[in-house]
Short mmCIF file of N, CA and C in Angstrom, two decimals:
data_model
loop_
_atom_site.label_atom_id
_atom_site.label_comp_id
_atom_site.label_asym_id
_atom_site.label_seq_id
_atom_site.Cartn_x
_atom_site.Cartn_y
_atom_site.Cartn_z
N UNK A 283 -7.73 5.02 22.33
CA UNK A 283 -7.94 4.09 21.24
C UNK A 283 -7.44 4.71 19.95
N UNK A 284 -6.81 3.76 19.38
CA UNK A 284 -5.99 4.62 18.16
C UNK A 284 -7.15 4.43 17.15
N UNK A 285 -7.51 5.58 15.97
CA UNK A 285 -8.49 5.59 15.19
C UNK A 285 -8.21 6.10 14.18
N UNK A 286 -7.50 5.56 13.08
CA UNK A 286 -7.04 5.46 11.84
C UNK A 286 -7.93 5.12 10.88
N UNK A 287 -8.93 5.07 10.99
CA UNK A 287 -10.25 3.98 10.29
C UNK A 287 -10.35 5.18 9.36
N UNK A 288 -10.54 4.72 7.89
CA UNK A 288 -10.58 5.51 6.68
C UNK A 288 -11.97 5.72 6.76
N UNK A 289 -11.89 7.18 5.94
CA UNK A 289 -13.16 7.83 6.16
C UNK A 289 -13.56 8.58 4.81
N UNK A 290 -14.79 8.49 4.59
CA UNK A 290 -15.25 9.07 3.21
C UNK A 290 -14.71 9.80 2.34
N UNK A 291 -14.05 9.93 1.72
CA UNK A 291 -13.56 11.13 1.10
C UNK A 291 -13.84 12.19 -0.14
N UNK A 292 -14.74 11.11 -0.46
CA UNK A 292 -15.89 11.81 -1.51
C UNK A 292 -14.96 12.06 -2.55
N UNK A 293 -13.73 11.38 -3.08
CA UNK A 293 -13.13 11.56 -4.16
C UNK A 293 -13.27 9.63 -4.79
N UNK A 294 -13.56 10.40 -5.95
CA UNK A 294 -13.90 8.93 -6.78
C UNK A 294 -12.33 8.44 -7.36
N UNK A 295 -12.24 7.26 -7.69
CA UNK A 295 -11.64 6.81 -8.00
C UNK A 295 -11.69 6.10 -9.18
N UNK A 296 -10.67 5.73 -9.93
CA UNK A 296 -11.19 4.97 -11.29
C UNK A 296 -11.57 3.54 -11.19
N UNK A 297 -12.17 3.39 -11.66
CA UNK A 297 -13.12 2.22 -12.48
C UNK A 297 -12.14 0.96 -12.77
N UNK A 298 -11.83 0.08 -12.05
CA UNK A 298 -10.93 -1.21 -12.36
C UNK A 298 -11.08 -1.27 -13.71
N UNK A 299 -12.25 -1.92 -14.40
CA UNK A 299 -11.87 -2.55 -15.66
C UNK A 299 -11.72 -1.26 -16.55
N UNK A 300 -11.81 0.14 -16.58
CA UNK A 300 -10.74 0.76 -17.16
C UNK A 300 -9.71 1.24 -17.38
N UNK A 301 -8.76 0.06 -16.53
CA UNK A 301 -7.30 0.07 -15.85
C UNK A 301 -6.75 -1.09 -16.72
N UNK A 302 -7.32 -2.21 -17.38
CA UNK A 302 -6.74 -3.18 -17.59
C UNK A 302 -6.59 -4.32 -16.65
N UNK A 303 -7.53 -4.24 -16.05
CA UNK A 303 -7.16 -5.25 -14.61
C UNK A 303 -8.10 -6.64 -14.58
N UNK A 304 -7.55 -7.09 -14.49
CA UNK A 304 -8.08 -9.22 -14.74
C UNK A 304 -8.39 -9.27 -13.21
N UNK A 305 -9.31 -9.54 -12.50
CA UNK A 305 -9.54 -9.72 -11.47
C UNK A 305 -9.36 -11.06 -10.81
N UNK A 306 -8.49 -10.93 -10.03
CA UNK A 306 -8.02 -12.53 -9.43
C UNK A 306 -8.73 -13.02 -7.66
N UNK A 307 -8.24 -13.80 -7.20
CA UNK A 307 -9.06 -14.02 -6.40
C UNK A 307 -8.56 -13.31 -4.97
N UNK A 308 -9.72 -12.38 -4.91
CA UNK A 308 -9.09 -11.32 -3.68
C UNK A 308 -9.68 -11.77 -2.48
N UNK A 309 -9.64 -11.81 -1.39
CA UNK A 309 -8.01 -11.00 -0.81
C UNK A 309 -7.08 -11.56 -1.12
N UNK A 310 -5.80 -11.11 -1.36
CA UNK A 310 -4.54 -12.04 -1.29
C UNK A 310 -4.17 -12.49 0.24
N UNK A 311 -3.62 -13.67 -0.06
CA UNK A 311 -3.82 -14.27 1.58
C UNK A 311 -2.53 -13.88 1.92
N UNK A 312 -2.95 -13.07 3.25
CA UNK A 312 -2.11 -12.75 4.60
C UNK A 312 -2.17 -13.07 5.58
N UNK A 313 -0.65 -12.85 6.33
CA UNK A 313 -0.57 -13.34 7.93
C UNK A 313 0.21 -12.26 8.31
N UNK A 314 -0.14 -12.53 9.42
CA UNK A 314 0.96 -11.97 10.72
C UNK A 314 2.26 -12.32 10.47
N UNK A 315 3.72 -12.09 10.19
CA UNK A 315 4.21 -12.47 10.71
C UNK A 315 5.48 -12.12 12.23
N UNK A 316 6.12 -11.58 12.31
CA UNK A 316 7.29 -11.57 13.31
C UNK A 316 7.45 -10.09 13.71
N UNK A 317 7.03 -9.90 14.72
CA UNK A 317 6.91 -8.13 15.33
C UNK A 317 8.59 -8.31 16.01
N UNK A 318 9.53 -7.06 15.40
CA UNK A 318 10.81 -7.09 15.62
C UNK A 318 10.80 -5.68 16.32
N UNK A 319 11.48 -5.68 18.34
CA UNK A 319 11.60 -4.29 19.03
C UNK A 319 10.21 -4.52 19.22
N UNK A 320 10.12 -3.49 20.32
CA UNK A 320 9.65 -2.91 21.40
C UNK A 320 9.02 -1.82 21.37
N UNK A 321 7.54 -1.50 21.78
CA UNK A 321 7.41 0.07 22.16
C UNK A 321 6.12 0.43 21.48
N UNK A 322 5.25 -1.01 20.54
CA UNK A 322 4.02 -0.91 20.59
C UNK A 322 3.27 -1.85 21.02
N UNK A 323 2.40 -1.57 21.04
CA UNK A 323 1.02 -2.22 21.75
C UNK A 323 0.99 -3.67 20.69
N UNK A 324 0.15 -4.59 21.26
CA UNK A 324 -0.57 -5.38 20.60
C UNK A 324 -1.90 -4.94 19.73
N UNK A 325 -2.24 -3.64 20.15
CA UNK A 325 -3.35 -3.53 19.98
C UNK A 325 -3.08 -2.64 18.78
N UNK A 326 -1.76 -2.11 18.57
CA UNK A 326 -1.39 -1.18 17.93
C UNK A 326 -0.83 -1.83 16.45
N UNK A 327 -0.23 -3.07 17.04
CA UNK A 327 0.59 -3.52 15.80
C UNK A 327 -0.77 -4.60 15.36
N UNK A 328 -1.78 -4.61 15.98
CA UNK A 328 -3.03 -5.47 14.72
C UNK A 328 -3.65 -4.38 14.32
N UNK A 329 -3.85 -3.32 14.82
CA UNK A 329 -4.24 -2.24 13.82
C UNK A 329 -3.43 -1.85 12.47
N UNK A 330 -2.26 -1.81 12.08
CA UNK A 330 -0.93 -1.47 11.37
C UNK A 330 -1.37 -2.57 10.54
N UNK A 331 -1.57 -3.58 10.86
CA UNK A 331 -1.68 -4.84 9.95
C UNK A 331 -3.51 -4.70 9.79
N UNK A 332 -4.12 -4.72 10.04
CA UNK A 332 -5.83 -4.27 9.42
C UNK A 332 -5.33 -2.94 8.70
N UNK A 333 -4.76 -2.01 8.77
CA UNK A 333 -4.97 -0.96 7.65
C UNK A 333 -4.08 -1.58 6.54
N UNK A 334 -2.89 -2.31 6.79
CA UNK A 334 -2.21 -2.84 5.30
C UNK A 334 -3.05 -3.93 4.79
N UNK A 335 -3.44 -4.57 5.58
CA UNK A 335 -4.97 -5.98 4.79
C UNK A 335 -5.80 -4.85 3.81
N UNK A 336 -6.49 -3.97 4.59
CA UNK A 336 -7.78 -3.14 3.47
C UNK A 336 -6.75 -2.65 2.21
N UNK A 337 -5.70 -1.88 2.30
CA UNK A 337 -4.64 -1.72 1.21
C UNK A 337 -4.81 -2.60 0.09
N UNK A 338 -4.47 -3.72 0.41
CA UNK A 338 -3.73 -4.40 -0.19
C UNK A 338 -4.97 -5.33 -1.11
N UNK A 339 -6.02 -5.06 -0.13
CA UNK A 339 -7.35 -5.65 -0.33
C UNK A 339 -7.87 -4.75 -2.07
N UNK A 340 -8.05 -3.52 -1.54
CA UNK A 340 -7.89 -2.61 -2.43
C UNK A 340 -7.10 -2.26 -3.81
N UNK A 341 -5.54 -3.00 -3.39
CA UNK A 341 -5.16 -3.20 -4.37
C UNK A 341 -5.07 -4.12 -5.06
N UNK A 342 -5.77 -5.09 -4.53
CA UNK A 342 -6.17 -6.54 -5.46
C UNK A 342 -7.50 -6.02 -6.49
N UNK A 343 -8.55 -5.43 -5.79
CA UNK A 343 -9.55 -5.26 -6.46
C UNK A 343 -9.56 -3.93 -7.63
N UNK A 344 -8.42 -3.56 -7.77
CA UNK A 344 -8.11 -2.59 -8.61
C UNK A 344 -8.11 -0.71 -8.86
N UNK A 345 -8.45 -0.69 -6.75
CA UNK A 345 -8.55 0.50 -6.71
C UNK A 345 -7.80 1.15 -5.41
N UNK A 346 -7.71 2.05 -4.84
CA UNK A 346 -7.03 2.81 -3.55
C UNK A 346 -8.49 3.73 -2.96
N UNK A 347 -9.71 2.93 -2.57
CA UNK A 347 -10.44 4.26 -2.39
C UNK A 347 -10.10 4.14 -0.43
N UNK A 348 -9.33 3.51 -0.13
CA UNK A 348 -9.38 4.14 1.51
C UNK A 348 -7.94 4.59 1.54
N UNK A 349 -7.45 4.66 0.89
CA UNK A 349 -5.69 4.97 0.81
C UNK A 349 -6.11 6.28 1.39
N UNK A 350 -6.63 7.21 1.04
CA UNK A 350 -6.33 9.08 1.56
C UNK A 350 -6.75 9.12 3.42
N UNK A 351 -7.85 8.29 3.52
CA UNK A 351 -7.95 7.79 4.85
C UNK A 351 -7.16 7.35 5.80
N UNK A 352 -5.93 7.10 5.03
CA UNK A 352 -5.11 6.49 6.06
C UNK A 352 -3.58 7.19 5.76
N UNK A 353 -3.83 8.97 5.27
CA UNK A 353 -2.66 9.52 4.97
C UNK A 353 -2.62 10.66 5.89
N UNK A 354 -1.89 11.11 6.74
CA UNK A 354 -2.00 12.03 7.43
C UNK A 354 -1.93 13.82 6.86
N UNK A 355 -2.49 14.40 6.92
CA UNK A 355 -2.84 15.99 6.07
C UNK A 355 -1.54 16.71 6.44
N UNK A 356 -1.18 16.35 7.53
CA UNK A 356 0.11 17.57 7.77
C UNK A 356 1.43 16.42 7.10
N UNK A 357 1.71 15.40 7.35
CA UNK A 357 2.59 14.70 7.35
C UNK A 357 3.08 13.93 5.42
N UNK A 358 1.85 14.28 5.11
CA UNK A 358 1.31 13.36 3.49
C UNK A 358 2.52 11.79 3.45
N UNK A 359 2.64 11.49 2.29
CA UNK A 359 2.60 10.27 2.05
C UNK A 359 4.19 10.10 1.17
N UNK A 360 5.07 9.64 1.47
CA UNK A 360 6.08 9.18 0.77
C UNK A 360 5.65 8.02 -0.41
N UNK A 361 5.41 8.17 -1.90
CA UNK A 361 5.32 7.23 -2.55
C UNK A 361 6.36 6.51 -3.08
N UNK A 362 7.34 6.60 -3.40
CA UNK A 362 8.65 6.07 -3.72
C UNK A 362 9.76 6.28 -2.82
N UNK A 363 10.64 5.78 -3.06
CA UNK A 363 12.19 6.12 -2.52
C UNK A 363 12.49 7.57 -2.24
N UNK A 364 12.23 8.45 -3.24
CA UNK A 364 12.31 10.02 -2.90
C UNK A 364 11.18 10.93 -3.20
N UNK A 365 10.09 10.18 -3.68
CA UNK A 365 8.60 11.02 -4.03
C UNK A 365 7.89 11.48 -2.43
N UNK A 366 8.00 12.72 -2.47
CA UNK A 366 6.89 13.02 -1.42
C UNK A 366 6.12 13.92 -1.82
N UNK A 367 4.33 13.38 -1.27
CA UNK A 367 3.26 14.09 -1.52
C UNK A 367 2.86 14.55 -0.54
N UNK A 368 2.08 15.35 -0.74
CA UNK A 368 0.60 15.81 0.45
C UNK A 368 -0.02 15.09 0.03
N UNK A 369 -1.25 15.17 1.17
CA UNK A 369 -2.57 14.42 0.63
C UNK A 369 -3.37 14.67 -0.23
N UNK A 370 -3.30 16.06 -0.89
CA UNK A 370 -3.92 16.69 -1.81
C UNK A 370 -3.90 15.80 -3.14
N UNK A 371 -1.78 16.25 -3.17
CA UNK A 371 -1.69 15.59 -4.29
C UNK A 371 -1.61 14.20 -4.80
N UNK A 372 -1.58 13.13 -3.65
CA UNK A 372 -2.38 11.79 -3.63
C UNK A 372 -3.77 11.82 -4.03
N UNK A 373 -4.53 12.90 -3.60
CA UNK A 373 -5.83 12.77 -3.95
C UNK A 373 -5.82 13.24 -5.54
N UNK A 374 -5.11 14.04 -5.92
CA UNK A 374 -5.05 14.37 -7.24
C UNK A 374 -4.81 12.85 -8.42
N UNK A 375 -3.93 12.37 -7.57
CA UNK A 375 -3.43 11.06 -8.52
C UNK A 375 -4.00 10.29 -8.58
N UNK A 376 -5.06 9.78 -7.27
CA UNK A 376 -5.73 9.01 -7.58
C UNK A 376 -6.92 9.02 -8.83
N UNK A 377 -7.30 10.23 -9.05
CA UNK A 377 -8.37 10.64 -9.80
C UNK A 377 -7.66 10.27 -11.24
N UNK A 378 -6.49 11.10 -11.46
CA UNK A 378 -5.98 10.66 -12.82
C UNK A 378 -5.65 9.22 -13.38
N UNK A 379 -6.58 9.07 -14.69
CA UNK A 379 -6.47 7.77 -15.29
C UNK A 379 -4.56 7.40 -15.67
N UNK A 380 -4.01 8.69 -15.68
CA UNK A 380 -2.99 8.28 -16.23
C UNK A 380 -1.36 8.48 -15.17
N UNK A 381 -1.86 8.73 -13.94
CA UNK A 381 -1.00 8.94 -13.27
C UNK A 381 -0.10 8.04 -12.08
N UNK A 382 0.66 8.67 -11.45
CA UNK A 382 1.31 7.48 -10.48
C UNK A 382 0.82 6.45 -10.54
N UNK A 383 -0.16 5.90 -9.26
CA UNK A 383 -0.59 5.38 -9.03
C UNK A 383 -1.21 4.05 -10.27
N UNK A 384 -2.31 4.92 -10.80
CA UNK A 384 -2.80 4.04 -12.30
C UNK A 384 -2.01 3.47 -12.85
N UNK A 385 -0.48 3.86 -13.01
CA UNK A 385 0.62 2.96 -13.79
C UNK A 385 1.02 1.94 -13.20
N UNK A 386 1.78 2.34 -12.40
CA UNK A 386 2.70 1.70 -11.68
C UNK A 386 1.75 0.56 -10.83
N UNK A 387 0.97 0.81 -10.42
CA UNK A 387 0.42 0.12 -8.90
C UNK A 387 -0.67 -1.16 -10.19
N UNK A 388 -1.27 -0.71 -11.01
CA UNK A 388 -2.69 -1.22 -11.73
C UNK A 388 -2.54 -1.57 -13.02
N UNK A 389 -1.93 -0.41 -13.69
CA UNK A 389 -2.15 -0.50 -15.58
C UNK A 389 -0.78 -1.24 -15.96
N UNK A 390 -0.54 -2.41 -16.47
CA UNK A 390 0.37 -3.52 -17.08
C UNK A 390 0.64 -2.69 -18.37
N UNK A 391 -0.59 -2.24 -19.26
CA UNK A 391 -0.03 -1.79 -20.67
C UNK A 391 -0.03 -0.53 -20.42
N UNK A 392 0.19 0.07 -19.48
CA UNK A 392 0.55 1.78 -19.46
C UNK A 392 2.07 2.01 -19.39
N UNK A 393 2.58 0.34 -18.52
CA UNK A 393 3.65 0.62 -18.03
C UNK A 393 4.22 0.06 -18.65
N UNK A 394 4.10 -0.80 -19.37
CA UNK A 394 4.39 -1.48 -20.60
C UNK A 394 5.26 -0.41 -21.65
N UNK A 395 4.13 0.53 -21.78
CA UNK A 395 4.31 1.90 -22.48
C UNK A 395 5.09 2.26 -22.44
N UNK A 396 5.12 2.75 -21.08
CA UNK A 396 5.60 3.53 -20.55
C UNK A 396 7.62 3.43 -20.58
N UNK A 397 7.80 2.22 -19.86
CA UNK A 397 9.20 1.40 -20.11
C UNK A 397 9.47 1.47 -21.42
N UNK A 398 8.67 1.30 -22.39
CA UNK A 398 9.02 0.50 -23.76
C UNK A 398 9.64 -0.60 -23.89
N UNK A 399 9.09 -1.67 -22.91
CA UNK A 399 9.23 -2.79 -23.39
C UNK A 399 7.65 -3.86 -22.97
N UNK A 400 8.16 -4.86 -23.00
CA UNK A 400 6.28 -5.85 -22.37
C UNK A 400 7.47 -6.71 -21.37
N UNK A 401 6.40 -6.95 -20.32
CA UNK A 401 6.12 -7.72 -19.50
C UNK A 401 6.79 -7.27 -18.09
N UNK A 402 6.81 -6.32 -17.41
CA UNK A 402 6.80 -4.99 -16.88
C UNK A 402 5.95 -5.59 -15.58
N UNK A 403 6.36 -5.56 -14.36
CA UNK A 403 5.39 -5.69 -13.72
C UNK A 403 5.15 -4.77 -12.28
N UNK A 404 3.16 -4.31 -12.55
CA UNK A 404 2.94 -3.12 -11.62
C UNK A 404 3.05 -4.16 -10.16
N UNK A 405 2.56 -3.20 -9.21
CA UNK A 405 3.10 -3.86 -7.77
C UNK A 405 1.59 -4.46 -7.42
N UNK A 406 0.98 -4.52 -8.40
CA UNK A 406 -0.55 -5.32 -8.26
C UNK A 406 0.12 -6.71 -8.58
N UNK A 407 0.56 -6.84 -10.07
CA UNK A 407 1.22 -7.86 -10.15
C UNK A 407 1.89 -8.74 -9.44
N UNK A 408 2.80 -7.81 -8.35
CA UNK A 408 3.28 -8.21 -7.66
C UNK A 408 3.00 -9.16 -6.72
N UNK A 409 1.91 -8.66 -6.23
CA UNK A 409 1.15 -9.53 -5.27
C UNK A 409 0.12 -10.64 -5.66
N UNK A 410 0.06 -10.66 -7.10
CA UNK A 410 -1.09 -11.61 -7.38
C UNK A 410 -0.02 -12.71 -7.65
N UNK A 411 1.12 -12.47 -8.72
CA UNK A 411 1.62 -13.50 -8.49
C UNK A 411 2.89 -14.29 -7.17
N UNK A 412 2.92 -13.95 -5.91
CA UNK A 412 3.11 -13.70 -4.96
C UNK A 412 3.19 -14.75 -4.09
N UNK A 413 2.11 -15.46 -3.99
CA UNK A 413 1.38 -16.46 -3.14
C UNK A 413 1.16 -15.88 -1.98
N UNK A 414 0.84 -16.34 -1.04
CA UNK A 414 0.82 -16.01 0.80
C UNK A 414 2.12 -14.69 1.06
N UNK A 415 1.34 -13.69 1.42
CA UNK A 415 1.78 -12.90 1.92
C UNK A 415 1.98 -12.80 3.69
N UNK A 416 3.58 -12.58 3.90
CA UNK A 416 3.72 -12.55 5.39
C UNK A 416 4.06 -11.52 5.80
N UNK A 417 3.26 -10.47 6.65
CA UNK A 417 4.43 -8.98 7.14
C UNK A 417 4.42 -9.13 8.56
N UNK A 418 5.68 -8.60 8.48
CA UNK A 418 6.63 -8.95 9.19
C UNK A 418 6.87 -6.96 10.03
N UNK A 419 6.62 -6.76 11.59
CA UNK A 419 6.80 -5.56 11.49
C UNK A 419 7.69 -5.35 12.71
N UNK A 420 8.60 -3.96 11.97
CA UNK A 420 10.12 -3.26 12.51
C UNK A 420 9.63 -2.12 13.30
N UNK A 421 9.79 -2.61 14.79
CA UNK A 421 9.50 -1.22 15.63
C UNK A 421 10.64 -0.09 15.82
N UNK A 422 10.47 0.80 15.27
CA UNK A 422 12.05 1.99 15.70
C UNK A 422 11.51 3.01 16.49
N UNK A 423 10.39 3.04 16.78
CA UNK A 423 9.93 3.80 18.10
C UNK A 423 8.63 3.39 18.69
N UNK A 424 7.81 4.29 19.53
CA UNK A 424 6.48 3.71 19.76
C UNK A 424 5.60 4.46 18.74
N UNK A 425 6.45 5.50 17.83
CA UNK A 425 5.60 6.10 16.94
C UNK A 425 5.95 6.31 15.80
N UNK A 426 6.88 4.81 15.08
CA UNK A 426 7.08 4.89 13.99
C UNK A 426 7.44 3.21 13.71
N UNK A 427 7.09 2.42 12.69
CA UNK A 427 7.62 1.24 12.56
C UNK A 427 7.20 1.15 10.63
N UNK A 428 7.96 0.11 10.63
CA UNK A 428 8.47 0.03 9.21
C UNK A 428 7.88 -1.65 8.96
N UNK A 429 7.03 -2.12 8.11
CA UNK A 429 6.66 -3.15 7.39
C UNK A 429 7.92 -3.99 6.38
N UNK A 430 7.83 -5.10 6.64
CA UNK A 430 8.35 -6.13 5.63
C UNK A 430 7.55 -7.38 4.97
N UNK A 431 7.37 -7.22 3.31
CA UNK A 431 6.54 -7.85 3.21
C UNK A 431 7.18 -9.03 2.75
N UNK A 432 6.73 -10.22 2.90
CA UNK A 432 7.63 -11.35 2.38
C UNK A 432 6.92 -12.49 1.69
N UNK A 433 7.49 -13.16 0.71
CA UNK A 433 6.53 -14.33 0.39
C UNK A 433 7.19 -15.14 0.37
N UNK A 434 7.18 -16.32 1.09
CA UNK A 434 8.12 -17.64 0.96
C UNK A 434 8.04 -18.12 0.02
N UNK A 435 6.50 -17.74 -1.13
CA UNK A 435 6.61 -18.80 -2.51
C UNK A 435 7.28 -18.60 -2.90
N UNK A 436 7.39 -17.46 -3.55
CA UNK A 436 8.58 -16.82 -4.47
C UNK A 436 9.07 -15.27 -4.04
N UNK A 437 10.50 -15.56 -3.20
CA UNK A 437 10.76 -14.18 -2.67
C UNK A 437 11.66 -13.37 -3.25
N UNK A 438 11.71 -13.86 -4.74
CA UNK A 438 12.40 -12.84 -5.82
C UNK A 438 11.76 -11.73 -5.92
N UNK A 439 10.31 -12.10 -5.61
CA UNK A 439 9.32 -10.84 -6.36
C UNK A 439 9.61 -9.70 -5.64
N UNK A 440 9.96 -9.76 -3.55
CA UNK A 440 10.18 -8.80 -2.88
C UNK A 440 11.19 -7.59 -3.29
N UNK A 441 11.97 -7.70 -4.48
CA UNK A 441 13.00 -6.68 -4.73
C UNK A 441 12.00 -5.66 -5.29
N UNK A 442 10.80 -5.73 -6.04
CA UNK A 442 9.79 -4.99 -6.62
C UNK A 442 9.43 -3.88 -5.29
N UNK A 443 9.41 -4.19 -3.96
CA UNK A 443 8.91 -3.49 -3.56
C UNK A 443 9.78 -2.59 -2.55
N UNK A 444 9.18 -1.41 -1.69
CA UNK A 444 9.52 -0.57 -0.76
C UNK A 444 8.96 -1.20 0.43
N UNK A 445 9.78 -0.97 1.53
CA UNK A 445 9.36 -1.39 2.68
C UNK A 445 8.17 -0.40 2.96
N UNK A 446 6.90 -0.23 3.61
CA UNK A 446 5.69 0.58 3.91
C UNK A 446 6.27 1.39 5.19
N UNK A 447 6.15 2.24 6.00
CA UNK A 447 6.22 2.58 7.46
C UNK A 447 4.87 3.28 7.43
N UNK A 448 4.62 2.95 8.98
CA UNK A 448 3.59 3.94 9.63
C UNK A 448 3.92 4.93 10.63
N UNK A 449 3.17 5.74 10.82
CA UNK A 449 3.38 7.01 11.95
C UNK A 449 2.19 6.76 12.65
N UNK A 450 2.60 7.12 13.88
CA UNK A 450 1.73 7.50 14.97
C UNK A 450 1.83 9.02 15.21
N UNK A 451 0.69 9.67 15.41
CA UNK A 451 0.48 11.23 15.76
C UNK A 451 -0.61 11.40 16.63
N UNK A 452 -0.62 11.40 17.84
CA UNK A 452 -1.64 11.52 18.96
C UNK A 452 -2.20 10.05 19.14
N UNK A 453 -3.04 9.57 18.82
CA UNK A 453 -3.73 7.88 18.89
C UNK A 453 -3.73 7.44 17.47
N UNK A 454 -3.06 8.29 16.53
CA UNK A 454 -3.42 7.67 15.25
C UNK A 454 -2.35 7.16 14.49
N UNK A 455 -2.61 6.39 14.09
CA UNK A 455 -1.31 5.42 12.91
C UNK A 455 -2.09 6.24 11.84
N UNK A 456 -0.92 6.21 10.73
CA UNK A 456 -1.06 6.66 9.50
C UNK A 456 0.05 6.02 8.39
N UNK A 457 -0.47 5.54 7.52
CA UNK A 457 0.55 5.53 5.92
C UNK A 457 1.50 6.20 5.91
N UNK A 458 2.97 6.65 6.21
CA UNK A 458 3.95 7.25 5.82
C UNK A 458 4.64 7.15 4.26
N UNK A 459 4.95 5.94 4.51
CA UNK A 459 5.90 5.77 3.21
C UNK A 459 4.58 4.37 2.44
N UNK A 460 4.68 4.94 1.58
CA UNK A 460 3.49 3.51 0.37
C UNK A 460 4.44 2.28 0.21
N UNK A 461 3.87 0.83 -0.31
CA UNK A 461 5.06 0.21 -0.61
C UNK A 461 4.78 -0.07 -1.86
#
């Protein structure tokens, strides 16, 4: 049984409304959509999709507290195109009010700031204004597949993001790359 299920981590996280965050109506609605290749389970690819639901769940409500739960310690976490962390230093970022994560993913006027210009949008944004979310998942082995997230409302917004992948390591899926 694969067992990826996030687990305590006893690191706090910041406080939504001292992020700047308008709370909209969470969850953002998801589906299933189109498993592309061969070589996982059914049981495997609704797990992959329950750990991106709590994500995403999480990142509606303005925080990442199961994100380290679902990062593997030897393997850590690709956050961007060429950013790679350990889990440490994910855990580090999450804590900081002013870091990765807090900008980019949550704070509108950090990044605002940050760019120097307004109307800037974090990848929270992304998804609120979004509509129905569909992922869509890319098998390239039995122990690695790659997420596509799509929104038929408006699928301009998808250039905002990174495709997600997961790893498998013994029975466990894990977060590889963030999206």
């Amino acid at each position: 049984m694969t067992s990826c299920v996030s687990k305590n981590t006893n690191i706090a996280t910041e406080n939504p409304q001292s992020r700047n965050i308008v709370k909209s109506n969470c969850p953002f609605p998801i589906k299933q959509g189109v498993v592309y290749g061969k070589g996982i389970s059914q049981f495997d690819s609704t797990f992959i999709i329950f750990v991106t639901k709590q994500l995403l769940f999480d990142l509606c409500e303005g925080h990442f507290s199961h994100l380290l739960g679902f990062v593997d310690a030897e393997t850590g976490l690709f956050v961007d195109a060429k950013g790679y962390w350990s889990k440490q230093e994910v855990a580090l970022d999450l804590q900081d009010p002013n870091g990765y994560f807090s900008l980019y993913y949550f704070d509108q006027k950090k990044l605002d700031l940050k760019k120097g210009n307004q109307g800037n949008l974090t990848i929270r944004d992304v998804f609120v204004q979004a509509g129905p979310v569909v992922i869509d998942i890319y098998v390239g082995s039995k122990e690695e597949v790659e997420l596509k997230f799509r929104f038929d409302s408006n699928p301009k917004l998808e250039r905002y993001l990174i495709n997600p992948s997961f790893i498998k390591i013994g029975n466990n899926w894990y977060l590889h790359r963030m999206f």
